[in-house]
Amino acid sequence: MLENMPESVSVFEVGPRDGLQPEPEFIPTEKKIRLIDMLTDAGCRRIEVTSFVHPKWVPQMRDAREVCAGIRRGEGVVYNALVPNLKGLELAIDCGLKEVVTIMSTSESHNKKNLNMSCAESLREIEAINRAAAQNGVRVRSYIATVFGCPMEGEMPPEKALEVALALESFGAYEISLGDTTGMASPLSAYGVPKMIGARLKRAGLAAHFHRFFGLEHAHNLAAFQAGVRVFDGAAGGLGGCPYAPGAKGNCQTEVMVEMFHRMGVGTGIDLEKIREAGRFAQTLSTLIHQKC
Ligand code: MG
């Protein structure tokens, strides 16, 4: 029997960005827009729609501007984008976004490979993004990658994630998402790490970002839920991976996560049939999904 069950949790949909980003074939802009509109119609209230990253690094997201201009903006829905630097923030603001997302790893090797910066450099960049975002009335959500393990460095000490989380909170991030970049968590660490970090954060909320590993990701979500996490990241259709993390599987499949919570009597505000439909559509856009577990 679970204790202190909330009436609802919040689902953070990352499919259009984190899900589609590693796809090798360029996905037409109108299909990306259709996916985002389907997610809006399904009741998703927080959707990561694209990233403002240099097209040389992430060619799949080179239509960020067109995507932002083409989507139907649902009432009460927060659309946000990943920004790696101040230039990205500027573009996101220009596109009318009120929220941006930053990312860095706890692992030096992964951070270097993913962002071409040391962890210390990333922290300085993210601090600058937070400062400029606050001046423009834009909220910042922050990912920490490789929290539960790094494909290059192996096991990661949770103290490292705590240190980064406290820094991100001090910069002004309102929510910190703990990322299991390559599916290396166990239900025990999925419980223990957020519990430990959550006890130390004063203002920022925590989110869980698990990746598929033959279904274990749902056990991780349940463990994080028991540890007090109330925000869960997922990608409709289970799309995604990390181009710089060999073996990275797709994101936790939103429709399965929603079904799990609904069966427990915990609301998400999402229509199960419609999110399944969005998931099926997302899978038709992917060539990677067919190669993964
Ligand atoms: Mg992910």
PDB file of C-alpha atoms and ligand atoms in Angstrom:
ATOM      1  CA  MET A   1       0.000   0.000   0.000  1.00  0.00           C
ATOM      2  CA  LEU A   2       1.440   3.365  -1.020  1.00  0.00           C
ATOM      3  CA  GLU A   3       1.335   6.142   1.517  1.00  0.00           C
ATOM      4  CA  ASN A   4       0.427   9.802   0.984  1.00  0.00           C
ATOM      5  CA  MET A   5      -0.900   9.287  -2.520  1.00  0.00           C
ATOM      6  CA  PRO A   6      -1.583  12.589  -4.266  1.00  0.00           C
ATOM      7  CA  GLU A   7      -4.711  13.050  -6.384  1.00  0.00           C
ATOM      8  CA  SER A   8      -2.664  13.855  -9.414  1.00  0.00           C
ATOM      9  CA  VAL A   9       0.810  14.101 -10.904  1.00  0.00           C
ATOM     10  CA  SER A  10       2.152  16.273 -13.688  1.00  0.00           C
ATOM     11  CA  VAL A  11       3.382  14.771 -16.931  1.00  0.00           C
ATOM     12  CA  PHE A  12       6.048  16.647 -18.860  1.00  0.00           C
ATOM     13  CA  GLU A  13       5.947  15.641 -22.516  1.00  0.00           C
ATOM     14  CA  VAL A  14       9.363  15.646 -24.194  1.00  0.00           C
ATOM     15  CA  GLY A  15       8.555  13.725 -27.392  1.00  0.00           C
ATOM     16  CA  PRO A  16       8.714  16.521 -29.975  1.00  0.00           C
ATOM     17  CA  ARG A  17      12.208  17.529 -28.774  1.00  0.00           C
ATOM     18  CA  ASP A  18      13.941  14.792 -26.815  1.00  0.00           C
ATOM     19  CA  GLY A  19      12.049  12.104 -28.716  1.00  0.00           C
ATOM     20  CA  LEU A  20      12.617  13.325 -32.272  1.00  0.00           C
ATOM     21  CA  GLN A  21      16.045  14.926 -31.839  1.00  0.00           C
ATOM     22  CA  PRO A  22      18.202  11.829 -32.536  1.00  0.00           C
ATOM     23  CA  GLU A  23      16.190  10.721 -35.577  1.00  0.00           C
ATOM     24  CA  PRO A  24      18.587  10.435 -38.527  1.00  0.00           C
ATOM     25  CA  GLU A  25      16.047  11.334 -41.237  1.00  0.00           C
ATOM     26  CA  PHE A  26      14.725  14.890 -41.194  1.00  0.00           C
ATOM     27  CA  ILE A  27      11.076  14.866 -40.123  1.00  0.00           C
ATOM     28  CA  PRO A  28       8.956  17.362 -42.066  1.00  0.00           C
ATOM     29  CA  THR A  29       7.974  20.418 -40.028  1.00  0.00           C
ATOM     30  CA  GLU A  30       4.246  19.901 -40.583  1.00  0.00           C
ATOM     31  CA  LYS A  31       4.475  16.415 -39.049  1.00  0.00           C
ATOM     32  CA  LYS A  32       6.230  17.791 -35.971  1.00  0.00           C
ATOM     33  CA  ILE A  33       3.499  20.415 -35.679  1.00  0.00           C
ATOM     34  CA  ARG A  34       0.808  17.749 -36.046  1.00  0.00           C
ATOM     35  CA  LEU A  35       2.370  15.702 -33.235  1.00  0.00           C
ATOM     36  CA  ILE A  36       2.477  18.728 -30.916  1.00  0.00           C
ATOM     37  CA  ASP A  37      -1.147  19.623 -31.733  1.00  0.00           C
ATOM     38  CA  MET A  38      -2.186  16.013 -30.992  1.00  0.00           C
ATOM     39  CA  LEU A  39      -0.395  16.220 -27.619  1.00  0.00           C
ATOM     40  CA  THR A  40      -2.188  19.487 -26.847  1.00  0.00           C
ATOM     41  CA  ASP A  41      -5.517  17.844 -27.758  1.00  0.00           C
ATOM     42  CA  ALA A  42      -4.673  14.843 -25.562  1.00  0.00           C
ATOM     43  CA  GLY A  43      -4.480  17.131 -22.535  1.00  0.00           C
ATOM     44  CA  CYS A  44      -0.711  17.526 -22.155  1.00  0.00           C
ATOM     45  CA  ARG A  45      -0.125  20.778 -20.329  1.00  0.00           C
ATOM     46  CA  ARG A  46       3.660  20.974 -20.543  1.00  0.00           C
ATOM     47  CA  ILE A  47       5.283  20.196 -23.874  1.00  0.00           C
ATOM     48  CA  GLU A  48       8.921  20.506 -24.928  1.00  0.00           C
ATOM     49  CA  VAL A  49       8.491  21.394 -28.574  1.00  0.00           C
ATOM     50  CA  THR A  50      11.982  21.908 -29.995  1.00  0.00           C
ATOM     51  CA  SER A  51      15.474  23.141 -29.244  1.00  0.00           C
ATOM     52  CA  PHE A  52      17.331  26.255 -30.311  1.00  0.00           C
ATOM     53  CA  VAL A  53      20.651  24.544 -30.887  1.00  0.00           C
ATOM     54  CA  HIS A  54      22.996  25.262 -33.780  1.00  0.00           C
ATOM     55  CA  PRO A  55      21.720  23.235 -36.784  1.00  0.00           C
ATOM     56  CA  LYS A  56      25.239  21.946 -37.359  1.00  0.00           C
ATOM     57  CA  TRP A  57      24.982  20.035 -34.051  1.00  0.00           C
ATOM     58  CA  VAL A  58      21.327  19.030 -34.164  1.00  0.00           C
ATOM     59  CA  PRO A  59      20.079  19.230 -37.766  1.00  0.00           C
ATOM     60  CA  GLN A  60      16.748  17.634 -36.831  1.00  0.00           C
ATOM     61  CA  MET A  61      15.781  20.778 -34.891  1.00  0.00           C
ATOM     62  CA  ARG A  62      16.755  23.267 -37.573  1.00  0.00           C
ATOM     63  CA  ASP A  63      13.080  24.182 -38.065  1.00  0.00           C
ATOM     64  CA  ALA A  64      12.637  25.348 -34.436  1.00  0.00           C
ATOM     65  CA  ARG A  65      11.302  28.732 -35.487  1.00  0.00           C
ATOM     66  CA  GLU A  66       8.774  27.291 -37.956  1.00  0.00           C
ATOM     67  CA  VAL A  67       7.585  24.737 -35.407  1.00  0.00           C
ATOM     68  CA  CYS A  68       6.959  27.449 -32.801  1.00  0.00           C
ATOM     69  CA  ALA A  69       5.112  29.555 -35.370  1.00  0.00           C
ATOM     70  CA  GLY A  70       3.006  26.660 -36.675  1.00  0.00           C
ATOM     71  CA  ILE A  71       1.667  24.996 -33.525  1.00  0.00           C
ATOM     72  CA  ARG A  72      -1.758  25.706 -32.103  1.00  0.00           C
ATOM     73  CA  ARG A  73      -1.226  27.127 -28.627  1.00  0.00           C
ATOM     74  CA  GLY A  74      -3.722  25.553 -26.266  1.00  0.00           C
ATOM     75  CA  GLU A  75      -5.054  27.520 -23.328  1.00  0.00           C
ATOM     76  CA  GLY A  76      -3.060  26.919 -20.174  1.00  0.00           C
ATOM     77  CA  VAL A  77      -0.458  24.861 -22.017  1.00  0.00           C
ATOM     78  CA  VAL A  78       3.201  25.707 -21.475  1.00  0.00           C
ATOM     79  CA  TYR A  79       5.334  25.150 -24.557  1.00  0.00           C
ATOM     80  CA  ASN A  80       9.038  25.224 -24.001  1.00  0.00           C
ATOM     81  CA  ALA A  81      12.323  24.581 -25.770  1.00  0.00           C
ATOM     82  CA  LEU A  82      15.807  23.467 -24.905  1.00  0.00           C
ATOM     83  CA  VAL A  83      18.393  26.252 -25.093  1.00  0.00           C
ATOM     84  CA  PRO A  84      22.140  25.599 -24.788  1.00  0.00           C
ATOM     85  CA  ASN A  85      23.213  29.246 -24.521  1.00  0.00           C
ATOM     86  CA  LEU A  86      22.126  32.899 -24.531  1.00  0.00           C
ATOM     87  CA  LYS A  87      21.680  32.910 -28.297  1.00  0.00           C
ATOM     88  CA  GLY A  88      19.211  30.037 -27.985  1.00  0.00           C
ATOM     89  CA  LEU A  89      17.363  31.861 -25.222  1.00  0.00           C
ATOM     90  CA  GLU A  90      17.096  34.951 -27.406  1.00  0.00           C
ATOM     91  CA  LEU A  91      15.570  32.907 -30.245  1.00  0.00           C
ATOM     92  CA  ALA A  92      13.130  31.183 -27.880  1.00  0.00           C
ATOM     93  CA  ILE A  93      11.957  34.527 -26.491  1.00  0.00           C
ATOM     94  CA  ASP A  94      11.618  35.815 -30.029  1.00  0.00           C
ATOM     95  CA  CYS A  95       9.308  32.873 -30.765  1.00  0.00           C
ATOM     96  CA  GLY A  96       7.073  33.798 -27.833  1.00  0.00           C
ATOM     97  CA  LEU A  97       8.068  30.995 -25.455  1.00  0.00           C
ATOM     98  CA  LYS A  98       7.630  31.672 -21.755  1.00  0.00           C
ATOM     99  CA  GLU A  99       9.718  28.763 -20.565  1.00  0.00           C
ATOM    100  CA  VAL A 100      13.074  27.282 -21.567  1.00  0.00           C
ATOM    101  CA  VAL A 101      14.967  24.183 -20.561  1.00  0.00           C
ATOM    102  CA  THR A 102      18.699  23.858 -19.885  1.00  0.00           C
ATOM    103  CA  ILE A 103      20.782  20.706 -19.742  1.00  0.00           C
ATOM    104  CA  MET A 104      24.099  19.557 -18.333  1.00  0.00           C
ATOM    105  CA  SER A 105      25.571  16.272 -17.164  1.00  0.00           C
ATOM    106  CA  THR A 106      27.086  15.254 -13.863  1.00  0.00           C
ATOM    107  CA  SER A 107      29.722  13.400 -15.890  1.00  0.00           C
ATOM    108  CA  GLU A 108      32.613  15.452 -17.337  1.00  0.00           C
ATOM    109  CA  SER A 109      33.064  13.059 -20.277  1.00  0.00           C
ATOM    110  CA  HIS A 110      29.377  13.068 -21.228  1.00  0.00           C
ATOM    111  CA  ASN A 111      29.099  16.833 -20.815  1.00  0.00           C
ATOM    112  CA  LYS A 112      32.139  17.366 -23.012  1.00  0.00           C
ATOM    113  CA  LYS A 113      30.758  15.063 -25.691  1.00  0.00           C
ATOM    114  CA  ASN A 114      27.178  16.350 -25.516  1.00  0.00           C
ATOM    115  CA  LEU A 115      27.810  20.078 -25.026  1.00  0.00           C
ATOM    116  CA  ASN A 116      31.507  20.536 -25.757  1.00  0.00           C
ATOM    117  CA  MET A 117      32.002  22.179 -22.365  1.00  0.00           C
ATOM    118  CA  SER A 118      33.329  21.206 -18.966  1.00  0.00           C
ATOM    119  CA  CYS A 119      30.753  20.950 -16.150  1.00  0.00           C
ATOM    120  CA  ALA A 120      32.087  24.207 -14.683  1.00  0.00           C
ATOM    121  CA  GLU A 121      31.635  25.975 -18.027  1.00  0.00           C
ATOM    122  CA  SER A 122      28.100  24.606 -18.321  1.00  0.00           C
ATOM    123  CA  LEU A 123      27.244  25.923 -14.874  1.00  0.00           C
ATOM    124  CA  ARG A 124      28.452  29.399 -15.851  1.00  0.00           C
ATOM    125  CA  GLU A 125      26.454  29.308 -19.091  1.00  0.00           C
ATOM    126  CA  ILE A 126      23.293  28.128 -17.318  1.00  0.00           C
ATOM    127  CA  GLU A 127      23.680  30.840 -14.689  1.00  0.00           C
ATOM    128  CA  ALA A 128      23.823  33.434 -17.476  1.00  0.00           C
ATOM    129  CA  ILE A 129      20.733  31.904 -19.140  1.00  0.00           C
ATOM    130  CA  ASN A 130      18.837  32.081 -15.838  1.00  0.00           C
ATOM    131  CA  ARG A 131      19.789  35.700 -15.305  1.00  0.00           C
ATOM    132  CA  ALA A 132      18.718  36.765 -18.805  1.00  0.00           C
ATOM    133  CA  ALA A 133      15.558  34.635 -18.655  1.00  0.00           C
ATOM    134  CA  ALA A 134      14.491  36.249 -15.366  1.00  0.00           C
ATOM    135  CA  GLN A 135      14.930  39.699 -16.905  1.00  0.00           C
ATOM    136  CA  ASN A 136      12.553  38.640 -19.670  1.00  0.00           C
ATOM    137  CA  GLY A 137       9.959  36.942 -17.465  1.00  0.00           C
ATOM    138  CA  VAL A 138      10.871  33.487 -18.772  1.00  0.00           C
ATOM    139  CA  ARG A 139      10.941  30.458 -16.463  1.00  0.00           C
ATOM    140  CA  VAL A 140      13.803  27.977 -16.509  1.00  0.00           C
ATOM    141  CA  ARG A 141      13.583  24.233 -16.034  1.00  0.00           C
ATOM    142  CA  SER A 142      16.850  22.312 -15.807  1.00  0.00           C
ATOM    143  CA  TYR A 143      17.845  18.797 -16.728  1.00  0.00           C
ATOM    144  CA  ILE A 144      20.688  17.011 -15.075  1.00  0.00           C
ATOM    145  CA  ALA A 145      21.865  14.167 -17.325  1.00  0.00           C
ATOM    146  CA  THR A 146      23.677  10.955 -16.344  1.00  0.00           C
ATOM    147  CA  VAL A 147      22.439  11.239 -12.732  1.00  0.00           C
ATOM    148  CA  PHE A 148      22.127   7.458 -12.328  1.00  0.00           C
ATOM    149  CA  GLY A 149      25.154   6.447 -14.362  1.00  0.00           C
ATOM    150  CA  CYS A 150      27.226   7.442 -17.365  1.00  0.00           C
ATOM    151  CA  PRO A 151      27.977   5.225 -20.376  1.00  0.00           C
ATOM    152  CA  MET A 152      31.565   6.527 -20.321  1.00  0.00           C
ATOM    153  CA  GLU A 153      32.294   6.959 -16.619  1.00  0.00           C
ATOM    154  CA  GLY A 154      30.078   4.221 -15.176  1.00  0.00           C
ATOM    155  CA  GLU A 155      28.388   4.689 -11.821  1.00  0.00           C
ATOM    156  CA  MET A 156      27.906   8.329 -10.793  1.00  0.00           C
ATOM    157  CA  PRO A 157      28.003   9.391  -7.138  1.00  0.00           C
ATOM    158  CA  PRO A 158      24.604  10.910  -6.190  1.00  0.00           C
ATOM    159  CA  GLU A 159      26.481  13.670  -4.325  1.00  0.00           C
ATOM    160  CA  LYS A 160      27.580  14.996  -7.709  1.00  0.00           C
ATOM    161  CA  ALA A 161      23.933  15.346  -8.815  1.00  0.00           C
ATOM    162  CA  LEU A 162      23.108  17.012  -5.496  1.00  0.00           C
ATOM    163  CA  GLU A 163      25.895  19.544  -5.970  1.00  0.00           C
ATOM    164  CA  VAL A 164      24.660  20.399  -9.487  1.00  0.00           C
ATOM    165  CA  ALA A 165      21.013  20.522  -8.355  1.00  0.00           C
ATOM    166  CA  LEU A 166      21.821  22.984  -5.563  1.00  0.00           C
ATOM    167  CA  ALA A 167      23.719  25.189  -8.028  1.00  0.00           C
ATOM    168  CA  LEU A 168      20.844  25.108 -10.534  1.00  0.00           C
ATOM    169  CA  GLU A 169      18.383  26.002  -7.791  1.00  0.00           C
ATOM    170  CA  SER A 170      20.553  28.913  -6.704  1.00  0.00           C
ATOM    171  CA  PHE A 171      20.520  30.201 -10.315  1.00  0.00           C
ATOM    172  CA  GLY A 172      16.715  30.238 -10.237  1.00  0.00           C
ATOM    173  CA  ALA A 173      15.564  26.991 -11.916  1.00  0.00           C
ATOM    174  CA  TYR A 174      11.996  26.307 -10.742  1.00  0.00           C
ATOM    175  CA  GLU A 175      12.216  22.591 -11.505  1.00  0.00           C
ATOM    176  CA  ILE A 176      15.076  20.133 -11.836  1.00  0.00           C
ATOM    177  CA  SER A 177      14.644  16.970 -13.827  1.00  0.00           C
ATOM    178  CA  LEU A 178      16.881  14.052 -12.878  1.00  0.00           C
ATOM    179  CA  GLY A 179      17.852  12.247 -16.063  1.00  0.00           C
ATOM    180  CA  ASP A 180      18.722   8.591 -16.395  1.00  0.00           C
ATOM    181  CA  THR A 181      20.291   9.227 -19.780  1.00  0.00           C
ATOM    182  CA  THR A 182      21.033   5.642 -20.780  1.00  0.00           C
ATOM    183  CA  GLY A 183      18.719   3.635 -18.554  1.00  0.00           C
ATOM    184  CA  MET A 184      21.230   2.753 -15.830  1.00  0.00           C
ATOM    185  CA  ALA A 185      19.053   3.396 -12.758  1.00  0.00           C
ATOM    186  CA  SER A 186      17.614   0.707 -10.510  1.00  0.00           C
ATOM    187  CA  PRO A 187      14.355   1.099  -8.594  1.00  0.00           C
ATOM    188  CA  LEU A 188      16.523   1.564  -5.489  1.00  0.00           C
ATOM    189  CA  SER A 189      18.506   4.495  -6.900  1.00  0.00           C
ATOM    190  CA  ALA A 190      15.329   5.830  -8.529  1.00  0.00           C
ATOM    191  CA  TYR A 191      13.967   6.051  -4.966  1.00  0.00           C
ATOM    192  CA  GLY A 192      17.098   7.033  -3.069  1.00  0.00           C
ATOM    193  CA  VAL A 193      18.561   9.760  -5.262  1.00  0.00           C
ATOM    194  CA  PRO A 194      15.439  11.981  -5.573  1.00  0.00           C
ATOM    195  CA  LYS A 195      14.682  11.392  -1.892  1.00  0.00           C
ATOM    196  CA  MET A 196      18.153  12.635  -0.930  1.00  0.00           C
ATOM    197  CA  ILE A 197      18.164  15.599  -3.334  1.00  0.00           C
ATOM    198  CA  GLY A 198      14.533  16.538  -2.616  1.00  0.00           C
ATOM    199  CA  ALA A 199      15.326  16.835   1.086  1.00  0.00           C
ATOM    200  CA  ARG A 200      17.989  19.432   0.333  1.00  0.00           C
ATOM    201  CA  LEU A 201      16.205  21.618  -2.233  1.00  0.00           C
ATOM    202  CA  LYS A 202      14.355  24.581  -0.788  1.00  0.00           C
ATOM    203  CA  ARG A 203      12.513  26.113  -3.736  1.00  0.00           C
ATOM    204  CA  ALA A 204      12.967  23.989  -6.845  1.00  0.00           C
ATOM    205  CA  GLY A 205      10.712  21.005  -7.502  1.00  0.00           C
ATOM    206  CA  LEU A 206      11.979  17.663  -8.775  1.00  0.00           C
ATOM    207  CA  ALA A 207      11.055  15.707 -11.861  1.00  0.00           C
ATOM    208  CA  ALA A 208      12.058  12.210 -12.959  1.00  0.00           C
ATOM    209  CA  HIS A 209      13.324  11.515 -16.468  1.00  0.00           C
ATOM    210  CA  PHE A 210      13.775   7.810 -17.078  1.00  0.00           C
ATOM    211  CA  HIS A 211      14.676   6.045 -20.268  1.00  0.00           C
ATOM    212  CA  ARG A 212      13.355   2.745 -21.547  1.00  0.00           C
ATOM    213  CA  PHE A 213      15.036  -0.424 -20.487  1.00  0.00           C
ATOM    214  CA  PHE A 214      12.706  -3.358 -21.162  1.00  0.00           C
ATOM    215  CA  GLY A 215      10.012  -1.898 -18.901  1.00  0.00           C
ATOM    216  CA  LEU A 216      12.232  -1.164 -15.880  1.00  0.00           C
ATOM    217  CA  GLU A 217      11.576   2.550 -16.434  1.00  0.00           C
ATOM    218  CA  HIS A 218       8.064   2.135 -15.038  1.00  0.00           C
ATOM    219  CA  ALA A 219       9.426   0.542 -11.876  1.00  0.00           C
ATOM    220  CA  HIS A 220      11.748   3.550 -11.618  1.00  0.00           C
ATOM    221  CA  ASN A 221       8.863   5.984 -11.997  1.00  0.00           C
ATOM    222  CA  LEU A 222       6.921   4.202  -9.282  1.00  0.00           C
ATOM    223  CA  ALA A 223       9.970   4.255  -7.004  1.00  0.00           C
ATOM    224  CA  ALA A 224      10.523   7.990  -7.636  1.00  0.00           C
ATOM    225  CA  PHE A 225       6.801   8.566  -7.019  1.00  0.00           C
ATOM    226  CA  GLN A 226       7.149   6.853  -3.641  1.00  0.00           C
ATOM    227  CA  ALA A 227      10.132   9.108  -2.931  1.00  0.00           C
ATOM    228  CA  GLY A 228       7.857  12.129  -3.401  1.00  0.00           C
ATOM    229  CA  VAL A 229       8.467  13.043  -7.051  1.00  0.00           C
ATOM    230  CA  ARG A 230       5.307  14.438  -8.636  1.00  0.00           C
ATOM    231  CA  VAL A 231       6.484  15.378 -12.132  1.00  0.00           C
ATOM    232  CA  PHE A 232       7.352  12.733 -14.717  1.00  0.00           C
ATOM    233  CA  ASP A 233       8.961  13.180 -18.118  1.00  0.00           C
ATOM    234  CA  GLY A 234       7.864  10.997 -20.986  1.00  0.00           C
ATOM    235  CA  ALA A 235       7.782  10.867 -24.774  1.00  0.00           C
ATOM    236  CA  ALA A 236       4.663   9.699 -26.578  1.00  0.00           C
ATOM    237  CA  GLY A 237       5.545   6.519 -28.425  1.00  0.00           C
ATOM    238  CA  GLY A 238       8.716   6.061 -26.338  1.00  0.00           C
ATOM    239  CA  LEU A 239      10.897   7.845 -28.885  1.00  0.00           C
ATOM    240  CA  GLY A 240      14.363   9.210 -28.266  1.00  0.00           C
ATOM    241  CA  GLY A 241      17.857   8.352 -27.207  1.00  0.00           C
ATOM    242  CA  CYS A 242      21.055  10.320 -27.059  1.00  0.00           C
ATOM    243  CA  PRO A 243      23.327  10.695 -30.069  1.00  0.00           C
ATOM    244  CA  TYR A 244      26.336  11.007 -27.756  1.00  0.00           C
ATOM    245  CA  ALA A 245      25.499   8.162 -25.404  1.00  0.00           C
ATOM    246  CA  PRO A 246      25.995   4.805 -27.060  1.00  0.00           C
ATOM    247  CA  GLY A 247      23.237   2.381 -26.160  1.00  0.00           C
ATOM    248  CA  ALA A 248      20.827   5.114 -25.101  1.00  0.00           C
ATOM    249  CA  LYS A 249      17.266   3.881 -25.420  1.00  0.00           C
ATOM    250  CA  GLY A 250      14.163   5.942 -25.962  1.00  0.00           C
ATOM    251  CA  ASN A 251      12.350   7.977 -23.357  1.00  0.00           C
ATOM    252  CA  CYS A 252       9.774   6.505 -21.026  1.00  0.00           C
ATOM    253  CA  GLN A 253       6.584   5.996 -23.059  1.00  0.00           C
ATOM    254  CA  THR A 254       4.086   8.634 -21.939  1.00  0.00           C
ATOM    255  CA  GLU A 255       0.968   6.585 -22.670  1.00  0.00           C
ATOM    256  CA  VAL A 256       2.152   3.672 -20.504  1.00  0.00           C
ATOM    257  CA  MET A 257       3.105   6.051 -17.688  1.00  0.00           C
ATOM    258  CA  VAL A 258      -0.316   7.710 -17.881  1.00  0.00           C
ATOM    259  CA  GLU A 259      -2.018   4.323 -17.810  1.00  0.00           C
ATOM    260  CA  MET A 260      -0.016   3.291 -14.745  1.00  0.00           C
ATOM    261  CA  PHE A 261      -1.037   6.396 -12.802  1.00  0.00           C
ATOM    262  CA  HIS A 262      -4.675   6.185 -13.887  1.00  0.00           C
ATOM    263  CA  ARG A 263      -4.869   2.545 -12.760  1.00  0.00           C
ATOM    264  CA  MET A 264      -3.606   3.743  -9.373  1.00  0.00           C
ATOM    265  CA  GLY A 265      -6.336   6.384  -9.241  1.00  0.00           C
ATOM    266  CA  VAL A 266      -3.812   9.200  -9.699  1.00  0.00           C
ATOM    267  CA  GLY A 267      -4.919  11.771 -12.286  1.00  0.00           C
ATOM    268  CA  THR A 268      -2.756  13.251 -15.041  1.00  0.00           C
ATOM    269  CA  GLY A 269      -5.306  15.363 -16.920  1.00  0.00           C
ATOM    270  CA  ILE A 270      -4.414  13.384 -20.039  1.00  0.00           C
ATOM    271  CA  ASP A 271      -6.885  11.448 -22.175  1.00  0.00           C
ATOM    272  CA  LEU A 272      -5.519   7.907 -22.452  1.00  0.00           C
ATOM    273  CA  GLU A 273      -7.011   7.145 -25.861  1.00  0.00           C
ATOM    274  CA  LYS A 274      -5.750  10.383 -27.347  1.00  0.00           C
ATOM    275  CA  ILE A 275      -2.240  10.058 -25.936  1.00  0.00           C
ATOM    276  CA  ARG A 276      -2.085   6.510 -27.319  1.00  0.00           C
ATOM    277  CA  GLU A 277      -3.060   7.893 -30.686  1.00  0.00           C
ATOM    278  CA  ALA A 278      -0.329  10.557 -30.429  1.00  0.00           C
ATOM    279  CA  GLY A 279       2.133   7.814 -29.457  1.00  0.00           C
ATOM    280  CA  ARG A 280       1.202   5.720 -32.490  1.00  0.00           C
ATOM    281  CA  PHE A 281       1.611   8.750 -34.733  1.00  0.00           C
ATOM    282  CA  ALA A 282       4.990   9.582 -33.147  1.00  0.00           C
ATOM    283  CA  GLN A 283       6.181   6.054 -33.892  1.00  0.00           C
ATOM    284  CA  THR A 284       5.342   6.471 -37.575  1.00  0.00           C
ATOM    285  CA  LEU A 285       7.809   9.401 -37.651  1.00  0.00           C
ATOM    286  CA  SER A 286      10.655   7.351 -36.230  1.00  0.00           C
ATOM    287  CA  THR A 287      13.115   5.024 -37.879  1.00  0.00           C
ATOM    288  CA  LEU A 288      15.066   4.523 -34.636  1.00  0.00           C
ATOM    289  CA  ILE A 289      12.169   3.080 -32.624  1.00  0.00           C
ATOM    290  CA  HIS A 290      12.231  -0.091 -34.682  1.00  0.00           C
ATOM    291  CA  GLN A 291      15.840  -0.802 -33.725  1.00  0.00           C
ATOM    292  CA  LYS A 292      15.343  -0.531 -29.981  1.00  0.00           C
ATOM    293  CA  CYS A 293      13.938  -2.487 -27.090  1.00  0.00           C
TER     294      CYS A 293
HETATM  295 MG    MG B   1      15.411  11.757 -22.541  1.00  0.00          MG
END
